[in-house]
PDB file of C-alpha atoms in Angstrom:
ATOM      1  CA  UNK U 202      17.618  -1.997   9.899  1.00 95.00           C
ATOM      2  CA  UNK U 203      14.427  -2.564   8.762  1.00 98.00           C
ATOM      3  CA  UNK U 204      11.702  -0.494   6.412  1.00 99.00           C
ATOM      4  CA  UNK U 205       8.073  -0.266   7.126  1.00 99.00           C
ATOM      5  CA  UNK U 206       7.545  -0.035   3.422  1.00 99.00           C
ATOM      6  CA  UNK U 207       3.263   0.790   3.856  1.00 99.00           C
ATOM      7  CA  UNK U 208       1.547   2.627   6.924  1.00 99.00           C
ATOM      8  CA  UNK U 209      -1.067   5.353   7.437  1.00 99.00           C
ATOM      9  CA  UNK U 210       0.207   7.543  10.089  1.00 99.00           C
ATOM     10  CA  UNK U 211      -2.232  10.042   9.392  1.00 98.00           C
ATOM     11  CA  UNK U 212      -5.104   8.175  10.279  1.00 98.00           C
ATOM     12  CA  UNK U 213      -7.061   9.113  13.054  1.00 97.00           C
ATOM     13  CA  UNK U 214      -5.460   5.913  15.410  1.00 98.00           C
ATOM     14  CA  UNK U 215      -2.258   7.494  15.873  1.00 98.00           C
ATOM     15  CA  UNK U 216      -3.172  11.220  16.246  1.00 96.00           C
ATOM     16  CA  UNK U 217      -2.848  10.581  20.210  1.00 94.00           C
ATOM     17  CA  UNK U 218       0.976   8.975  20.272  1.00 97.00           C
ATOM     18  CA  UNK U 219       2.671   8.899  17.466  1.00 98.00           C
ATOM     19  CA  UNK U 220       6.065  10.375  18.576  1.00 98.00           C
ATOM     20  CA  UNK U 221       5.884   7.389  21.265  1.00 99.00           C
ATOM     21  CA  UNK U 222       4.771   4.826  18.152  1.00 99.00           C
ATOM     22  CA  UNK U 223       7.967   5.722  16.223  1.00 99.00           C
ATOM     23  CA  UNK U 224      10.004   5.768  19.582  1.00 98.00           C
ATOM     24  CA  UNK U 225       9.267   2.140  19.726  1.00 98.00           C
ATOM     25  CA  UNK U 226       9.539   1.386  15.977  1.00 98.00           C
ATOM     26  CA  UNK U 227      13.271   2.690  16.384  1.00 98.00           C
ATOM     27  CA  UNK U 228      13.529   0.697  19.119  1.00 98.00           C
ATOM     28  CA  UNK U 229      12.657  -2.225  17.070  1.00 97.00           C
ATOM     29  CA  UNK U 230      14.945  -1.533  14.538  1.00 98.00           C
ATOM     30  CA  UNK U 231      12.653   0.458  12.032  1.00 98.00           C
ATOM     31  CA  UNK U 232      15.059   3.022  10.838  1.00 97.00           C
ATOM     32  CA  UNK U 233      12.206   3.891   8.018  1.00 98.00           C
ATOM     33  CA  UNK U 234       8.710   4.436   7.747  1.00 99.00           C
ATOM     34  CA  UNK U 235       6.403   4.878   4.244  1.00 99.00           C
ATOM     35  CA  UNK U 236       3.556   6.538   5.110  1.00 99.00           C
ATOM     36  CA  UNK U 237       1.232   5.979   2.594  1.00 99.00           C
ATOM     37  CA  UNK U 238      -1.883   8.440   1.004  1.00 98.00           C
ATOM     38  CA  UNK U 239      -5.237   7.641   0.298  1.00 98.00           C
ATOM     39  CA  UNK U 240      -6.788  10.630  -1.039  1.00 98.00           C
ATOM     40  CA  UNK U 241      -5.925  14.305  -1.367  1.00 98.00           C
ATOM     41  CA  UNK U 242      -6.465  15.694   2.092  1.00 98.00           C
ATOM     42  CA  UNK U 243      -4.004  12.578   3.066  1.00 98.00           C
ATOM     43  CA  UNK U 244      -1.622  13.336   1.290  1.00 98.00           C
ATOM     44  CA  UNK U 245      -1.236  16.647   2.624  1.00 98.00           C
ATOM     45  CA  UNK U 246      -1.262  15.031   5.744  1.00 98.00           C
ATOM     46  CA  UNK U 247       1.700  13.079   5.602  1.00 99.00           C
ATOM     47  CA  UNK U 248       3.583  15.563   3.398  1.00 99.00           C
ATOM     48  CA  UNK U 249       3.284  17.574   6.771  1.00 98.00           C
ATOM     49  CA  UNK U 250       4.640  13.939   9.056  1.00 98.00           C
ATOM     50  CA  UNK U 251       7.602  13.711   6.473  1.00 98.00           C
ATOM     51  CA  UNK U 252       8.251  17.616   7.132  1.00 97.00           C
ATOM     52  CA  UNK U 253       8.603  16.488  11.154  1.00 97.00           C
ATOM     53  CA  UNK U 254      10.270  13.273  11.035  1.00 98.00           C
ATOM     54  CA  UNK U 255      13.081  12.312  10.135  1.00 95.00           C
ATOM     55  CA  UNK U 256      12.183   8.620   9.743  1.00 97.00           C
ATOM     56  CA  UNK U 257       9.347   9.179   7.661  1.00 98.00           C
ATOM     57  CA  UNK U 258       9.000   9.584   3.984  1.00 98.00           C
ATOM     58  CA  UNK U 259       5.411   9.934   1.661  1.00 99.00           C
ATOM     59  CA  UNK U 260       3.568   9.085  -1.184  1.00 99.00           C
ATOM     60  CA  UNK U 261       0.903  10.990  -3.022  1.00 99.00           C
ATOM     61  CA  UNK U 262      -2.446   9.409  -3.903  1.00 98.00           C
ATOM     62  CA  UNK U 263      -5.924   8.583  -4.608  1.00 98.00           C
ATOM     63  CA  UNK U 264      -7.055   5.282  -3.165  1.00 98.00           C
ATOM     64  CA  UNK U 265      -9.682   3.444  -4.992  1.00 98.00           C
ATOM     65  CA  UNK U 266     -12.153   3.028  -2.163  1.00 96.00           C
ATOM     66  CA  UNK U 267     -11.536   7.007  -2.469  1.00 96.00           C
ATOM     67  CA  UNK U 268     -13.099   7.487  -5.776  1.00 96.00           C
ATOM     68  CA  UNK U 269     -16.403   8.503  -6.912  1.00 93.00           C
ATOM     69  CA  UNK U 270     -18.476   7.717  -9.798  1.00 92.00           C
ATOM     70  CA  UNK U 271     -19.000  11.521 -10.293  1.00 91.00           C
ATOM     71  CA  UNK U 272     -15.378  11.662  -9.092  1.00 88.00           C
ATOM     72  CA  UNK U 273     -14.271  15.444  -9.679  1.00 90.00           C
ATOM     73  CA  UNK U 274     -10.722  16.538 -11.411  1.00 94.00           C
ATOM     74  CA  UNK U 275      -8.038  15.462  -8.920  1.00 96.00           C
ATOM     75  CA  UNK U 276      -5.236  15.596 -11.122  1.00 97.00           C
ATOM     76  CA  UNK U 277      -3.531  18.875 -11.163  1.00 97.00           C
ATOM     77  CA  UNK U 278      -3.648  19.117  -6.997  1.00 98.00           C
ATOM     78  CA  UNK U 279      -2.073  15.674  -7.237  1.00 98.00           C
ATOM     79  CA  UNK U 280       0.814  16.366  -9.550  1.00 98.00           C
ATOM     80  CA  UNK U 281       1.680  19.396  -7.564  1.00 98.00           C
ATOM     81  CA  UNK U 282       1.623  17.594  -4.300  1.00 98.00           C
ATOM     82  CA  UNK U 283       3.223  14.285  -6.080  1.00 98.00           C
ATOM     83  CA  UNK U 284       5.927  16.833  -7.856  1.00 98.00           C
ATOM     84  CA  UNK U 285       7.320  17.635  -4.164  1.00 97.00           C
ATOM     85  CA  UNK U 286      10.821  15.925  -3.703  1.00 95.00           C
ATOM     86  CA  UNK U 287       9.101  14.372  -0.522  1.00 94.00           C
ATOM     87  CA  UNK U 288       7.119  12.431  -2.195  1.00 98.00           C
ATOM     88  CA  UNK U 289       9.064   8.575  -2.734  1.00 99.00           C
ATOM     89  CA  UNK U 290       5.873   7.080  -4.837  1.00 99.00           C
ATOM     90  CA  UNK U 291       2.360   7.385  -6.388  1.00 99.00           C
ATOM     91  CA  UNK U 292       0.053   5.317  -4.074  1.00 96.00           C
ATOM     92  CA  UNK U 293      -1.722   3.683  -2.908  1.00 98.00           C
ATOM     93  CA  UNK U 294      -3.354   3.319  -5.869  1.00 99.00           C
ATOM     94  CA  UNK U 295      -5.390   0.071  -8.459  1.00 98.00           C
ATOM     95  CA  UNK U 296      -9.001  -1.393  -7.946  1.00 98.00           C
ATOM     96  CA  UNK U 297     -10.998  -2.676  -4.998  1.00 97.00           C
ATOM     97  CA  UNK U 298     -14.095  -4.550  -6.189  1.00 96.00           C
ATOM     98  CA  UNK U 299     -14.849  -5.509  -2.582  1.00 94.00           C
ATOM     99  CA  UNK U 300     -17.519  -2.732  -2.036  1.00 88.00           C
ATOM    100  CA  UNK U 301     -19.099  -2.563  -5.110  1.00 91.00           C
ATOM    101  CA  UNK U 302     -22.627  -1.779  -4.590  1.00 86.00           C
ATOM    102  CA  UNK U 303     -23.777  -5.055  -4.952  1.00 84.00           C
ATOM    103  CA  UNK U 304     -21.638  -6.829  -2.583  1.00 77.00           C
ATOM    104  CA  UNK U 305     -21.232  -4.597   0.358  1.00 67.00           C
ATOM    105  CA  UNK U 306     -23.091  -4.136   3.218  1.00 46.00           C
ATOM    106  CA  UNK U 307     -21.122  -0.983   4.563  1.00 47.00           C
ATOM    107  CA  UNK U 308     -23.741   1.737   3.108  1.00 50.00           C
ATOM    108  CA  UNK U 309     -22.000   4.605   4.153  1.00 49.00           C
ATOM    109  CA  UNK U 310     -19.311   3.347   1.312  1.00 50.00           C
ATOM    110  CA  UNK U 311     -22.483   2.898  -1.045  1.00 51.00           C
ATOM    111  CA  UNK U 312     -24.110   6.352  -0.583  1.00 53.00           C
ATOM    112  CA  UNK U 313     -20.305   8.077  -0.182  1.00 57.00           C
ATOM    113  CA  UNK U 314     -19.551   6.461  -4.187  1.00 60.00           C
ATOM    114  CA  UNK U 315     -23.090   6.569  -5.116  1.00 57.00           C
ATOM    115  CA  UNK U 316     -25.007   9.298  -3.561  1.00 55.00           C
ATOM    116  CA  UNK U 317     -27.908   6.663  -3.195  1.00 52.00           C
ATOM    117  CA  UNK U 318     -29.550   5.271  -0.380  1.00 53.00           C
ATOM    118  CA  UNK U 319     -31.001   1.732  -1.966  1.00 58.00           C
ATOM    119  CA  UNK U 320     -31.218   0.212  -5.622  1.00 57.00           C
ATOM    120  CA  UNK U 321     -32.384  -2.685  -6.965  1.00 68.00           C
ATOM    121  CA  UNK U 322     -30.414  -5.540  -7.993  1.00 77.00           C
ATOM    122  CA  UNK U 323     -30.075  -4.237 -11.704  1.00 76.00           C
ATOM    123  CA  UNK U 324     -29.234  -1.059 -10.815  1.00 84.00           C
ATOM    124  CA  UNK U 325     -26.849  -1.991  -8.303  1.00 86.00           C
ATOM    125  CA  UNK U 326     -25.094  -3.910 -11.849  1.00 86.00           C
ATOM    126  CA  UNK U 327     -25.024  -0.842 -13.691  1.00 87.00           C
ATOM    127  CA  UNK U 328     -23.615   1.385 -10.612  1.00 90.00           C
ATOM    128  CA  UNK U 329     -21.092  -1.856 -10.022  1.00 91.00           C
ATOM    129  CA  UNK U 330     -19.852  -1.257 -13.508  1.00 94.00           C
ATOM    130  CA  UNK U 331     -19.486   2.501 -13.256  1.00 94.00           C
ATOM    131  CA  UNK U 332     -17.529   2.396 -10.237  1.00 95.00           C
ATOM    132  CA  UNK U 333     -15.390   0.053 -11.841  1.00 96.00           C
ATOM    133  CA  UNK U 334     -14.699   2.318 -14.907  1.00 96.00           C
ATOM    134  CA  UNK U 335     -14.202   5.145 -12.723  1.00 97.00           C
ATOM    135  CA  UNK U 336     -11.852   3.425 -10.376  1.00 98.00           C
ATOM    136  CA  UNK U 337      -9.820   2.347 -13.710  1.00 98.00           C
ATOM    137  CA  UNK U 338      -9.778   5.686 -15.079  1.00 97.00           C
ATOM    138  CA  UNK U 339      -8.487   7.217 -11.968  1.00 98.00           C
ATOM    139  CA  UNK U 340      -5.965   4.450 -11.981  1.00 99.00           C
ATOM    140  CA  UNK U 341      -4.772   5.194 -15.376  1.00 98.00           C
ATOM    141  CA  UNK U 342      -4.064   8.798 -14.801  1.00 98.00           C
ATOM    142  CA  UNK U 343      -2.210   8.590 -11.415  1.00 99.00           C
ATOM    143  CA  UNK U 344      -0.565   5.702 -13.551  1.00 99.00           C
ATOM    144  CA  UNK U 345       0.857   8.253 -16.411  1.00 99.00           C
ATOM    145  CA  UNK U 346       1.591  11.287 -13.610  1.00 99.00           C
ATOM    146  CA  UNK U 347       4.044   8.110 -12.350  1.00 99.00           C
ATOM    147  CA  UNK U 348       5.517   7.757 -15.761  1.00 99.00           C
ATOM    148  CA  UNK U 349       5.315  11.655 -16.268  1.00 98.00           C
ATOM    149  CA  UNK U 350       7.512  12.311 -12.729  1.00 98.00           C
ATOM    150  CA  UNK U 351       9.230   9.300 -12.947  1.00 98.00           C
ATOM    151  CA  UNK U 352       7.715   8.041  -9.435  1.00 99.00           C
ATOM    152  CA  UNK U 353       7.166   3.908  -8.419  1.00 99.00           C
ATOM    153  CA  UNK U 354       3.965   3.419  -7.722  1.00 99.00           C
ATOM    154  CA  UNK U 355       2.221   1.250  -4.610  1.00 99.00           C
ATOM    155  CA  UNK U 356      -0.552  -0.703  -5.884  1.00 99.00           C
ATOM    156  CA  UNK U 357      -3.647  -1.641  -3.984  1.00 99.00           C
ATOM    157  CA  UNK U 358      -6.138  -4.131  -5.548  1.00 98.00           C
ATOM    158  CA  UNK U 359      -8.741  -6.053  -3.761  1.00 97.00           C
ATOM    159  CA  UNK U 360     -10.774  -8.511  -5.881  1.00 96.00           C
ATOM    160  CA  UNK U 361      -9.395  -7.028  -8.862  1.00 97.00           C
ATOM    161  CA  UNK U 362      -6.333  -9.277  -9.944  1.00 98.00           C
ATOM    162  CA  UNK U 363      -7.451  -9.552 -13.234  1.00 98.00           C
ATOM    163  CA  UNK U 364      -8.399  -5.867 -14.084  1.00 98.00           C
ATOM    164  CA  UNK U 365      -5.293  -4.606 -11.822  1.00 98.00           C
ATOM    165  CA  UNK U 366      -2.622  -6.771 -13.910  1.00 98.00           C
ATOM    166  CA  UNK U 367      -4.467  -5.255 -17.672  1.00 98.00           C
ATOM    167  CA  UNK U 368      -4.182  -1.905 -16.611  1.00 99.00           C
ATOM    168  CA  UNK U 369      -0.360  -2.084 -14.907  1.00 99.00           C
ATOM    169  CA  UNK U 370       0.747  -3.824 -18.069  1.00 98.00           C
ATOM    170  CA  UNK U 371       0.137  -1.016 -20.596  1.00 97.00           C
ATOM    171  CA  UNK U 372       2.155   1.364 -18.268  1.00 98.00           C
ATOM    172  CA  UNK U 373       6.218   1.639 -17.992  1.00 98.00           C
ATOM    173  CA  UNK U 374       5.778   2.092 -14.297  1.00 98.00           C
ATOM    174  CA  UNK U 375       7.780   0.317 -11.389  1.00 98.00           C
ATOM    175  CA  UNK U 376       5.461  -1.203  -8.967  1.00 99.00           C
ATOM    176  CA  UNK U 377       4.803  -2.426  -5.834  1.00 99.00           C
ATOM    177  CA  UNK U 378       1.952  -4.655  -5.028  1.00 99.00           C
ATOM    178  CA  UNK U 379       1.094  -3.943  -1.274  1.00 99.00           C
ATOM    179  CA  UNK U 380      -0.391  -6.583   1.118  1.00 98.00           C
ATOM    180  CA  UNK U 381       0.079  -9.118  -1.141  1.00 98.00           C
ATOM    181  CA  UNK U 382      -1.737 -12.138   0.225  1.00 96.00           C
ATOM    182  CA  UNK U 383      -1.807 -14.163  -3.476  1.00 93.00           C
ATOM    183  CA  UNK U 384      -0.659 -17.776  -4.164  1.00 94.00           C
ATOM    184  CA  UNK U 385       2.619 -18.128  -6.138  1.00 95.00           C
ATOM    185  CA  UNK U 386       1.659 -18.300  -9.928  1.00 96.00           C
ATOM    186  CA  UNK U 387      -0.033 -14.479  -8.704  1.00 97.00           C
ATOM    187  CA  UNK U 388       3.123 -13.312  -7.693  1.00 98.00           C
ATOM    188  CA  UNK U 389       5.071 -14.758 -10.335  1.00 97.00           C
ATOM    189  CA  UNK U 390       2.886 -13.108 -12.672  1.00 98.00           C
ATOM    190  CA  UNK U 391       3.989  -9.536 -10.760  1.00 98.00           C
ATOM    191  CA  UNK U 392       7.883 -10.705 -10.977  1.00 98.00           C
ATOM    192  CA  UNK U 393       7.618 -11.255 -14.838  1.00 98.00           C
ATOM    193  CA  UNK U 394       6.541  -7.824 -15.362  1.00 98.00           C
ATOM    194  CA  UNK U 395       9.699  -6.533 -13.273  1.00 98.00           C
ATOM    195  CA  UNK U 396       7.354  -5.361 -10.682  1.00 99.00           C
ATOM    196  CA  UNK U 397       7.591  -6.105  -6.227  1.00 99.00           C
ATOM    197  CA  UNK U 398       5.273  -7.748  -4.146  1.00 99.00           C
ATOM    198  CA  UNK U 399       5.216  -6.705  -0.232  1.00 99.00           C
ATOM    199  CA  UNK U 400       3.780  -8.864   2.672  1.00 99.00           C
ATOM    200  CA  UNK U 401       2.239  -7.844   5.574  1.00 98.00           C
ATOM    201  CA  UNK U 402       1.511  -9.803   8.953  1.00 98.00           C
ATOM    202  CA  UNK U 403      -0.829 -11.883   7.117  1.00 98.00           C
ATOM    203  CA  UNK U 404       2.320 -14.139   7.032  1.00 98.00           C
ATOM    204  CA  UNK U 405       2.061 -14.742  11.198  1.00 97.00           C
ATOM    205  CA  UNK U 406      -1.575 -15.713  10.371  1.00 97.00           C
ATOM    206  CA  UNK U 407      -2.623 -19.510  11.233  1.00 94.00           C
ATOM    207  CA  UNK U 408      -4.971 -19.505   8.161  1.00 93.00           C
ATOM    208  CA  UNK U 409      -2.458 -18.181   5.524  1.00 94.00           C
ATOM    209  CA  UNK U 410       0.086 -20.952   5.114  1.00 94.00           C
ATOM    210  CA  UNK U 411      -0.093 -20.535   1.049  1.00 96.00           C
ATOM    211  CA  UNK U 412       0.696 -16.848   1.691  1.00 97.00           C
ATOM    212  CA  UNK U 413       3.779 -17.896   3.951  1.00 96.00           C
ATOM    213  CA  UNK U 414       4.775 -20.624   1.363  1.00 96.00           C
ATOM    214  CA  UNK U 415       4.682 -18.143  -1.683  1.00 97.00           C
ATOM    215  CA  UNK U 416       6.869 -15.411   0.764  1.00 98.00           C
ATOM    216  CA  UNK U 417       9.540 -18.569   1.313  1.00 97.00           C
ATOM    217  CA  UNK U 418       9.731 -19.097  -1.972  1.00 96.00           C
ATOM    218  CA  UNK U 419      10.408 -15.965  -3.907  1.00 98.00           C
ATOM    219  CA  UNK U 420      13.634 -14.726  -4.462  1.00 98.00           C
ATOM    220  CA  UNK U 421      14.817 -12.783  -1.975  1.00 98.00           C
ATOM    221  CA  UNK U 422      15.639  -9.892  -3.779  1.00 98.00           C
ATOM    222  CA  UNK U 423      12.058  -9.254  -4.987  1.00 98.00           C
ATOM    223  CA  UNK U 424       9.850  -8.767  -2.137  1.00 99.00           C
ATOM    224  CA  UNK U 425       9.683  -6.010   0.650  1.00 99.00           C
ATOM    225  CA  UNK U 426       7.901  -6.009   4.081  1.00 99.00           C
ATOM    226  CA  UNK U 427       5.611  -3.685   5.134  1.00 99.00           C
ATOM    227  CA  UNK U 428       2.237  -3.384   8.548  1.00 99.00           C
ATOM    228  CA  UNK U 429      -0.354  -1.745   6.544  1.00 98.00           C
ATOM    229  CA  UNK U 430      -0.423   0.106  10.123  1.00 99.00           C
ATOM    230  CA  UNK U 431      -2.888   0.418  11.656  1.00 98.00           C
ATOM    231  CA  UNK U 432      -4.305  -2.510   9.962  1.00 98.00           C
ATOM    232  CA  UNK U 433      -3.168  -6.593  10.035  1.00 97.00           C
ATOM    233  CA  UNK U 434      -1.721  -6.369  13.108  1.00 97.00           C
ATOM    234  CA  UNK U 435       0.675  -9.446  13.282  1.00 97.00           C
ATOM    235  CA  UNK U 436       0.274 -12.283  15.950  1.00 96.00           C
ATOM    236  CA  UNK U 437       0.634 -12.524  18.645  1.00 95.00           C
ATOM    237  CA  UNK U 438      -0.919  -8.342  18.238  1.00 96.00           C
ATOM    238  CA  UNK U 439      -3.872  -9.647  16.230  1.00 94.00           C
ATOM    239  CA  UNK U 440      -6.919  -7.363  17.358  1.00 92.00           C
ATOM    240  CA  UNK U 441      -5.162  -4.880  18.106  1.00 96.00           C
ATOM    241  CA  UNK U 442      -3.513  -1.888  16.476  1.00 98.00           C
ATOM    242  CA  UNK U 443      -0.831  -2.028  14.291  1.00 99.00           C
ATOM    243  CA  UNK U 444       1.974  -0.606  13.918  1.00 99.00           C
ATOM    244  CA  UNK U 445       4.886   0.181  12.607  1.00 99.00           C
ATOM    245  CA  UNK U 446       7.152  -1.423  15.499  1.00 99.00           C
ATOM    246  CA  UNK U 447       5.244  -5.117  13.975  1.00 99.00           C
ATOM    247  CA  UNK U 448       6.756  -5.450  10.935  1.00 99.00           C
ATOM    248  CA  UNK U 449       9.835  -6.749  12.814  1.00 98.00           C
ATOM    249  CA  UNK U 450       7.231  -9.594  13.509  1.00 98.00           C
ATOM    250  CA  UNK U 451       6.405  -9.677   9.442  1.00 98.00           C
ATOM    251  CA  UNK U 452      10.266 -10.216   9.044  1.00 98.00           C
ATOM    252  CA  UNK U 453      10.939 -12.689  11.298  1.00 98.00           C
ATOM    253  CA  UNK U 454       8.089 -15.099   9.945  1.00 98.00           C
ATOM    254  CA  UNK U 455       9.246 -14.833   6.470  1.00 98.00           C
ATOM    255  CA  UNK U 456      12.636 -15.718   7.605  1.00 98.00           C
ATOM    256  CA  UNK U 457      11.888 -18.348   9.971  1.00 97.00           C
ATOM    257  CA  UNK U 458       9.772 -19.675   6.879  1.00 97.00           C
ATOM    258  CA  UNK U 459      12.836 -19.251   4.299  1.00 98.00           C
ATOM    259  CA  UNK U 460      15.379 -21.122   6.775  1.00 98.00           C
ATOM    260  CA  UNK U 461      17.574 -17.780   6.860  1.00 98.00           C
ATOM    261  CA  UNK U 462      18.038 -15.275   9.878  1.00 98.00           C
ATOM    262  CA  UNK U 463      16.037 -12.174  10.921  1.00 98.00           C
ATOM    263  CA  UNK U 464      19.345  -9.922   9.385  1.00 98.00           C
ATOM    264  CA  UNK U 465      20.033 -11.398   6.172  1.00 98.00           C
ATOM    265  CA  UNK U 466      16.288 -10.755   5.448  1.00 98.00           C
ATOM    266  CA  UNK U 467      16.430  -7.293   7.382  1.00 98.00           C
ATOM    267  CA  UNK U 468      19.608  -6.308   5.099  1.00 98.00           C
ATOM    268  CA  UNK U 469      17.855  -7.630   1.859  1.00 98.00           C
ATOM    269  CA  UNK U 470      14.290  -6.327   2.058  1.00 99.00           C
ATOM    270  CA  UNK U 471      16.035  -2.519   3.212  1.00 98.00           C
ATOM    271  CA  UNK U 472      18.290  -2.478   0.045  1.00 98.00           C
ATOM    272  CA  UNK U 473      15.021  -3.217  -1.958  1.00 99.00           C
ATOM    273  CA  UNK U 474      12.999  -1.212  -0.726  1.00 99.00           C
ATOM    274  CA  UNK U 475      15.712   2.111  -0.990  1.00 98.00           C
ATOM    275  CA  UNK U 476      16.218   0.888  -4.134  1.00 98.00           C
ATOM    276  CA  UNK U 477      12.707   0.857  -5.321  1.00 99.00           C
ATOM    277  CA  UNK U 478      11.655   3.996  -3.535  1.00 99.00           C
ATOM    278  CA  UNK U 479      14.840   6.449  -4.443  1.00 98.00           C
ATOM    279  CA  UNK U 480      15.811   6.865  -0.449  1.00 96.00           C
ATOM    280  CA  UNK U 481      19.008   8.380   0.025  1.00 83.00           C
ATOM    281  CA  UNK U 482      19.822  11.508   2.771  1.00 53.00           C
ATOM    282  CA  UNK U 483      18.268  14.104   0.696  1.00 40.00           C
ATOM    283  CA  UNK U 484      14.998  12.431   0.689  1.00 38.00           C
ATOM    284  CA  UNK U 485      14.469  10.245   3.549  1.00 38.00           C
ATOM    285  CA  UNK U 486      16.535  12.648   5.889  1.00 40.00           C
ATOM    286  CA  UNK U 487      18.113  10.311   8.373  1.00 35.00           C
TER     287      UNK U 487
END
């Protein structure tokens, strides 16, 4: 069996067929699905998937690409929702720095964060660094409600490595770093701290052979597969939608890459990944 450790079901691309998208990720061999929040109204949303399916579990949280500058109080909804035995993590949570105002060109992100509809470049440096701060202080408090309810947490960080690894190191969390897509020293730098890396199918990429060579080399007890569904479709899918069904194609990369079979990696990356995210029958259901 295998665990799709990070999708979004909820997301608008599978609102038309998702009973037939987890039909074929059991068919596949996915006998477990994460599906991952990004913001309050998400997490709601798969609180209510985990509720219908048996196969699917949730996390509660406030992506950074989520937060505001003038970001209002989110906290007490999101202990409540986090506090519901449901709920297997905090996540996906960190930094993104890849749409800071004065890199992006995707202004619907800009005037969403910044209520603005053009600065100049010295203003876009200020708003840059108050974004920042309120993406770390958002970070830090879904960081102690993890400590506080005793939750793992799924990190996202995008242009952030630096920043992301500070922060996580003043916490006594247990992490995971999603779509990890780093070179080796990176992700021995997560294994020190005690923490997980995941891989997505960036791995089946033609232009990420460091990425494959850091996934062959880590031990194999310290790493867990995962789509990012509907996102990173795997080849030979690329352009397409993901889905859960794919990370079968994640798996077999990484093992064709580590010399071992597709069920030795299967068995491994499943016992990890209960492990880290607490699934037993109680919780997962199935």
């Amino acid at each position: 069996m295998l665990i799709d450790t990070h999708a979004h079901l909820d997301f608008p691309e599978f609102a038309g067929d998702l009973d037939a998208v987890l039909a074929r990720a059991a068919e596949n061999g996915v006998g477990r699905i994460i599906s991952i929040s990004t913001d309050l109204e998400s997490t709601g949303r798969v609180l209510a998937l985990a509720a219908r399916y048996r196969q699917v579990c949730a996390t509660a949280g406030i992506h950074p690409n989520h937060v505001r500058i003038d970001q209002p109080d989110f906290l007490a909804e999101l202990r409540q929702l986090a506090s519901r035995p449901e709920v297997v993590a905090i996540g996906e949570i960190g930094l993104d720095y890849h749409y800071l105002p004065s890199r992006t060109e995707k202004e619907d992100i800009v005037r969403s964060a910044l209520g603005a509809a053009s600065l100049g470049s010295v203003e876009l440096e200020i708003q840059d660094e108050a974004l920042k701060a309120a993406q770390a202080a958002a970070f830090e408090q879904q960081l102690e409600l993890a400590e506080e309810l005793d939750k793992p947490v799924v990190i996202h960080q995008r242009d952030a490595w630096d920043d992301t690894l500070a922060i996580v190191r003043k916490h006594a969390v247990r992490a995971v770093f999603h779509c990890f897509s780093g070179n080796a020293a990176q992700a021995g730098e997560v294994l020190d701290l005690g923490h997980l890396v995941s891989f997505t199918g960036i791995v089946t990429f033609k232009n990420a052979a460091e990425v494959k060579r850091t996934a062959a080399a880590l031990p194999l007890d310290r790493f867990m597969v995962e789509t990012d569904a509907p996102f990173l479709a795997p080849v030979p899918f690329r352009g397409k939608r993901c889905e859960p069904a794919f990370v079968r194609r994640t798996a077999e990369a990484i093992a064709r890459a580590r010399g071992i079979g597709i069920d030795r990696l299967a068995e491994q990356t499943t016992a990890t990944a209960r492990a880290f995210f607490g699934l037993n029958d109680s919780v997962s259901r199935g």
